[in-house]
Amino acid sequence: MRHFPQRYQQQHPNAHTDRGLNLHLETKRARAARGGMGSTKCAGNYAAALKPLMDCKKHGFHDNIFLELDTYEVGQLGKAVIQEMSAANVFLVLKTGEIVTPSTDRGTILPGVTRASVLTIVETFADELTAILKEGWKEADVQGVSDSVQVKASSRAVLVSECENAVECFCTGTAAELVPIKRLATAPGEEEAEFNFVDNGPITKAILTMLREAMAGTRHVEDGWLRNPFASKEEFCG
């Protein structure tokens, strides 16, 4: 299960609020590499991110988004593959309606429970979310969105350049649930990049509401999502 360490929660006072994160795009240090422990729930998964986390805060960022560092070449930042944050999975909401999160196929990203829950919610309630997207983005005066836009969930390799076509961005974790991301940028002296997103946009808010409704049992997603803690061992584990 994907938990935010207590130290991480304390460093993110805006978890569970409307204030979006200002994130640093880390281009010099790796959180995890193929063949390592990036997909395993262990202390080393967090330890490698602590020093970069401390450093990014000196520049006014809340946290880092790490890259698959072997895909990054200086001058070609847009072609680099996005990984995840120090202790959270990342989602982009693209103008096409695709709600995409980096794939776990490389073995460098922890397959978070909240990440999986969001993918299932988007797949199950795609039509409802499409209606929310169209109305909400129209009110926000988002340009370049087709009238035939349709929400869909996907997990695949996500390039840095795709942030240019993202309207919303958010991260997920067990303790933080969904937290909006309003900005992603490099620091002074690094290869220049900056992306701004609708802060706590309509899709981000809608998915968080749906997730909480599912947790409370007021929205049925699929059988087996909620277990009765007072049931027999056989029924609970069945």
PDB file of C-alpha atoms in Angstrom, residues 58-214:
ATOM      1  CA  LYS A  58      15.956  25.783  -1.368  1.00  0.00           C
ATOM      2  CA  HIS A  59      14.578  27.009  -4.700  1.00  0.00           C
ATOM      3  CA  GLY A  60      11.000  27.282  -3.427  1.00  0.00           C
ATOM      4  CA  PHE A  61       9.690  23.962  -4.751  1.00  0.00           C
ATOM      5  CA  HIS A  62       7.559  21.536  -2.767  1.00  0.00           C
ATOM      6  CA  ASP A  63       9.022  18.346  -4.257  1.00  0.00           C
ATOM      7  CA  ASN A  64      10.647  16.791  -7.319  1.00  0.00           C
ATOM      8  CA  ILE A  65       9.332  14.921 -10.284  1.00  0.00           C
ATOM      9  CA  PHE A  66      12.058  12.490 -11.258  1.00  0.00           C
ATOM     10  CA  LEU A  67      12.956  11.249 -14.728  1.00  0.00           C
ATOM     11  CA  GLU A  68      13.986   7.906 -16.131  1.00  0.00           C
ATOM     12  CA  LEU A  69      17.446   9.433 -16.160  1.00  0.00           C
ATOM     13  CA  ASP A  70      18.784   7.126 -18.877  1.00  0.00           C
ATOM     14  CA  THR A  71      16.279   8.726 -21.285  1.00  0.00           C
ATOM     15  CA  TYR A  72      17.519  12.276 -20.702  1.00  0.00           C
ATOM     16  CA  GLU A  73      20.091  13.980 -22.891  1.00  0.00           C
ATOM     17  CA  VAL A  74      21.100  17.600 -22.412  1.00  0.00           C
ATOM     18  CA  GLY A  75      19.219  19.736 -24.915  1.00  0.00           C
ATOM     19  CA  GLN A  76      16.578  17.031 -25.384  1.00  0.00           C
ATOM     20  CA  LEU A  77      14.609  17.372 -22.154  1.00  0.00           C
ATOM     21  CA  GLY A  78      11.271  17.061 -23.927  1.00  0.00           C
ATOM     22  CA  LYS A  79      12.126  13.504 -24.972  1.00  0.00           C
ATOM     23  CA  ALA A  80      12.894  12.342 -21.430  1.00  0.00           C
ATOM     24  CA  VAL A  81      10.477   9.930 -19.742  1.00  0.00           C
ATOM     25  CA  ILE A  82       8.733  11.050 -16.552  1.00  0.00           C
ATOM     26  CA  GLN A  83       8.903   8.762 -13.528  1.00  0.00           C
ATOM     27  CA  GLU A  84       7.236   9.873 -10.256  1.00  0.00           C
ATOM     28  CA  MET A  85       7.661  12.124  -7.219  1.00  0.00           C
ATOM     29  CA  SER A  86       9.558  11.361  -4.012  1.00  0.00           C
ATOM     30  CA  ALA A  87       6.621   9.381  -2.633  1.00  0.00           C
ATOM     31  CA  ALA A  88       3.722   9.820  -5.020  1.00  0.00           C
ATOM     32  CA  ASN A  89       2.514   8.773  -8.451  1.00  0.00           C
ATOM     33  CA  VAL A  90       1.800  11.458 -11.047  1.00  0.00           C
ATOM     34  CA  PHE A  91      -1.098  11.953 -13.485  1.00  0.00           C
ATOM     35  CA  LEU A  92      -1.523  14.336 -16.430  1.00  0.00           C
ATOM     36  CA  VAL A  93      -4.928  15.305 -17.833  1.00  0.00           C
ATOM     37  CA  LEU A  94      -4.260  15.999 -21.509  1.00  0.00           C
ATOM     38  CA  LYS A  95      -6.322  18.151 -23.887  1.00  0.00           C
ATOM     39  CA  THR A  96      -7.302  14.951 -25.711  1.00  0.00           C
ATOM     40  CA  GLY A  97      -9.130  13.767 -22.575  1.00  0.00           C
ATOM     41  CA  GLU A  98      -6.498  11.146 -21.820  1.00  0.00           C
ATOM     42  CA  ILE A  99      -5.751  10.875 -18.107  1.00  0.00           C
ATOM     43  CA  VAL A 100      -2.327   9.304 -18.159  1.00  0.00           C
ATOM     44  CA  THR A 101       0.147   8.103 -15.559  1.00  0.00           C
ATOM     45  CA  PRO A 102       3.659   6.732 -16.147  1.00  0.00           C
ATOM     46  CA  SER A 103       3.749   2.986 -16.740  1.00  0.00           C
ATOM     47  CA  THR A 104       5.186   0.570 -14.199  1.00  0.00           C
ATOM     48  CA  ASP A 105       6.647  -1.615 -16.982  1.00  0.00           C
ATOM     49  CA  ARG A 106      10.206  -0.412 -16.364  1.00  0.00           C
ATOM     50  CA  GLY A 107      10.094  -1.561 -12.740  1.00  0.00           C
ATOM     51  CA  THR A 108      11.087   1.884 -11.480  1.00  0.00           C
ATOM     52  CA  ILE A 109       7.725   3.125 -10.184  1.00  0.00           C
ATOM     53  CA  LEU A 110       5.870   1.874  -7.145  1.00  0.00           C
ATOM     54  CA  PRO A 111       2.432   0.598  -8.240  1.00  0.00           C
ATOM     55  CA  GLY A 112       0.435   2.639  -5.734  1.00  0.00           C
ATOM     56  CA  VAL A 113      -2.984   1.535  -4.531  1.00  0.00           C
ATOM     57  CA  THR A 114      -4.415   5.034  -5.023  1.00  0.00           C
ATOM     58  CA  ARG A 115      -2.880   5.125  -8.509  1.00  0.00           C
ATOM     59  CA  ALA A 116      -4.654   1.884  -9.403  1.00  0.00           C
ATOM     60  CA  SER A 117      -7.885   3.148  -7.820  1.00  0.00           C
ATOM     61  CA  VAL A 118      -7.802   6.342  -9.900  1.00  0.00           C
ATOM     62  CA  LEU A 119      -7.239   4.380 -13.114  1.00  0.00           C
ATOM     63  CA  THR A 120     -10.236   2.177 -12.308  1.00  0.00           C
ATOM     64  CA  ILE A 121     -12.431   5.155 -11.392  1.00  0.00           C
ATOM     65  CA  VAL A 122     -11.559   6.952 -14.639  1.00  0.00           C
ATOM     66  CA  GLU A 123     -12.289   3.831 -16.685  1.00  0.00           C
ATOM     67  CA  THR A 124     -15.583   3.175 -14.891  1.00  0.00           C
ATOM     68  CA  PHE A 125     -16.914   6.744 -14.901  1.00  0.00           C
ATOM     69  CA  ALA A 126     -15.352   8.028 -18.137  1.00  0.00           C
ATOM     70  CA  ASP A 127     -18.640   9.376 -19.513  1.00  0.00           C
ATOM     71  CA  GLU A 128     -19.453  11.255 -16.298  1.00  0.00           C
ATOM     72  CA  LEU A 129     -15.949  12.706 -16.210  1.00  0.00           C
ATOM     73  CA  THR A 130     -16.173  13.706 -19.869  1.00  0.00           C
ATOM     74  CA  ALA A 131     -19.234  15.828 -19.137  1.00  0.00           C
ATOM     75  CA  ILE A 132     -17.455  17.442 -16.168  1.00  0.00           C
ATOM     76  CA  LEU A 133     -14.371  18.094 -18.308  1.00  0.00           C
ATOM     77  CA  LYS A 134     -16.303  19.800 -21.096  1.00  0.00           C
ATOM     78  CA  GLU A 135     -18.245  22.071 -18.761  1.00  0.00           C
ATOM     79  CA  GLY A 136     -15.346  22.822 -16.411  1.00  0.00           C
ATOM     80  CA  TRP A 137     -12.759  23.529 -19.087  1.00  0.00           C
ATOM     81  CA  LYS A 138     -15.202  25.723 -20.964  1.00  0.00           C
ATOM     82  CA  GLU A 139     -15.688  27.819 -17.824  1.00  0.00           C
ATOM     83  CA  ALA A 140     -11.902  27.945 -17.380  1.00  0.00           C
ATOM     84  CA  ASP A 141     -11.564  29.074 -21.026  1.00  0.00           C
ATOM     85  CA  VAL A 142      -9.190  26.238 -21.908  1.00  0.00           C
ATOM     86  CA  GLN A 143      -8.226  26.529 -25.571  1.00  0.00           C
ATOM     87  CA  GLY A 144      -7.556  23.798 -28.124  1.00  0.00           C
ATOM     88  CA  VAL A 145      -9.998  21.206 -26.798  1.00  0.00           C
ATOM     89  CA  SER A 146     -12.078  19.323 -29.358  1.00  0.00           C
ATOM     90  CA  ASP A 147     -15.863  19.187 -29.001  1.00  0.00           C
ATOM     91  CA  SER A 148     -15.566  15.418 -29.352  1.00  0.00           C
ATOM     92  CA  VAL A 149     -13.075  15.061 -26.481  1.00  0.00           C
ATOM     93  CA  GLN A 150     -13.564  11.844 -24.490  1.00  0.00           C
ATOM     94  CA  VAL A 151     -11.999  10.936 -21.160  1.00  0.00           C
ATOM     95  CA  LYS A 152      -9.989   7.733 -21.022  1.00  0.00           C
ATOM     96  CA  ALA A 153      -7.438   6.268 -18.610  1.00  0.00           C
ATOM     97  CA  SER A 154      -4.011   5.066 -19.652  1.00  0.00           C
ATOM     98  CA  SER A 155      -0.723   3.903 -18.200  1.00  0.00           C
ATOM     99  CA  ARG A 156       2.236   4.284 -20.561  1.00  0.00           C
ATOM    100  CA  ALA A 157       5.560   6.039 -21.019  1.00  0.00           C
ATOM    101  CA  VAL A 158       4.971   9.793 -20.562  1.00  0.00           C
ATOM    102  CA  LEU A 159       7.389  12.295 -22.094  1.00  0.00           C
ATOM    103  CA  VAL A 160       8.229  15.666 -20.566  1.00  0.00           C
ATOM    104  CA  SER A 161       7.061  17.359 -23.780  1.00  0.00           C
ATOM    105  CA  GLU A 162       3.519  16.072 -23.144  1.00  0.00           C
ATOM    106  CA  CYS A 163       3.220  18.503 -20.238  1.00  0.00           C
ATOM    107  CA  GLU A 164       2.720  21.188 -22.893  1.00  0.00           C
ATOM    108  CA  ASN A 165      -0.636  19.606 -23.750  1.00  0.00           C
ATOM    109  CA  ALA A 166      -1.699  18.929 -20.157  1.00  0.00           C
ATOM    110  CA  VAL A 167      -4.494  21.057 -18.723  1.00  0.00           C
ATOM    111  CA  GLU A 168      -4.429  19.547 -15.243  1.00  0.00           C
ATOM    112  CA  CYS A 169      -1.892  17.588 -13.236  1.00  0.00           C
ATOM    113  CA  PHE A 170      -2.115  15.835  -9.878  1.00  0.00           C
ATOM    114  CA  CYS A 171      -0.342  13.282  -7.719  1.00  0.00           C
ATOM    115  CA  THR A 172      -1.708  10.378  -5.714  1.00  0.00           C
ATOM    116  CA  GLY A 173      -0.869   8.589  -2.470  1.00  0.00           C
ATOM    117  CA  THR A 174      -2.682   6.735   0.294  1.00  0.00           C
ATOM    118  CA  ALA A 175      -2.430   9.493   2.895  1.00  0.00           C
ATOM    119  CA  ALA A 176      -2.593  12.463   0.503  1.00  0.00           C
ATOM    120  CA  GLU A 177      -5.292  10.975  -1.756  1.00  0.00           C
ATOM    121  CA  LEU A 178      -5.163  13.434  -4.710  1.00  0.00           C
ATOM    122  CA  VAL A 179      -3.136  16.645  -4.550  1.00  0.00           C
ATOM    123  CA  PRO A 180      -3.236  19.124  -7.469  1.00  0.00           C
ATOM    124  CA  ILE A 181      -0.034  20.228  -9.170  1.00  0.00           C
ATOM    125  CA  LYS A 182      -0.040  23.771 -10.519  1.00  0.00           C
ATOM    126  CA  ARG A 183       3.518  24.123 -11.853  1.00  0.00           C
ATOM    127  CA  LEU A 184       6.464  22.018 -12.980  1.00  0.00           C
ATOM    128  CA  ALA A 185       9.794  23.679 -13.757  1.00  0.00           C
ATOM    129  CA  THR A 186      13.552  23.363 -13.621  1.00  0.00           C
ATOM    130  CA  ALA A 187      15.697  25.449 -11.280  1.00  0.00           C
ATOM    131  CA  PRO A 188      18.035  28.335 -12.220  1.00  0.00           C
ATOM    132  CA  GLY A 189      21.149  27.102 -14.041  1.00  0.00           C
ATOM    133  CA  GLU A 190      19.430  23.963 -15.343  1.00  0.00           C
ATOM    134  CA  GLU A 191      18.040  23.229 -18.785  1.00  0.00           C
ATOM    135  CA  GLU A 192      15.089  25.572 -18.999  1.00  0.00           C
ATOM    136  CA  ALA A 193      11.560  24.191 -18.775  1.00  0.00           C
ATOM    137  CA  GLU A 194       8.338  25.427 -17.210  1.00  0.00           C
ATOM    138  CA  PHE A 195       4.782  24.095 -17.400  1.00  0.00           C
ATOM    139  CA  ASN A 196       1.716  25.583 -15.734  1.00  0.00           C
ATOM    140  CA  PHE A 197      -1.544  23.733 -15.134  1.00  0.00           C
ATOM    141  CA  VAL A 198      -5.070  24.664 -14.066  1.00  0.00           C
ATOM    142  CA  ASP A 199      -4.793  24.632 -10.287  1.00  0.00           C
ATOM    143  CA  ASN A 200      -7.142  22.061  -8.750  1.00  0.00           C
ATOM    144  CA  GLY A 201      -9.123  21.825 -11.980  1.00  0.00           C
ATOM    145  CA  PRO A 202     -12.549  20.234 -12.418  1.00  0.00           C
ATOM    146  CA  ILE A 203     -11.248  16.770 -13.295  1.00  0.00           C
ATOM    147  CA  THR A 204      -8.857  16.681 -10.343  1.00  0.00           C
ATOM    148  CA  LYS A 205     -11.659  17.702  -7.981  1.00  0.00           C
ATOM    149  CA  ALA A 206     -14.148  15.281  -9.536  1.00  0.00           C
ATOM    150  CA  ILE A 207     -11.836  12.269  -9.280  1.00  0.00           C
ATOM    151  CA  LEU A 208     -11.039  13.089  -5.649  1.00  0.00           C
ATOM    152  CA  THR A 209     -14.756  13.318  -4.881  1.00  0.00           C
ATOM    153  CA  MET A 210     -15.403   9.981  -6.617  1.00  0.00           C
ATOM    154  CA  LEU A 211     -12.532   8.339  -4.735  1.00  0.00           C
ATOM    155  CA  ARG A 212     -13.857   9.542  -1.386  1.00  0.00           C
ATOM    156  CA  GLU A 213     -17.376   8.421  -2.290  1.00  0.00           C
ATOM    157  CA  ALA A 214     -15.997   4.988  -3.148  1.00  0.00           C
TER     158      ALA A 214
END
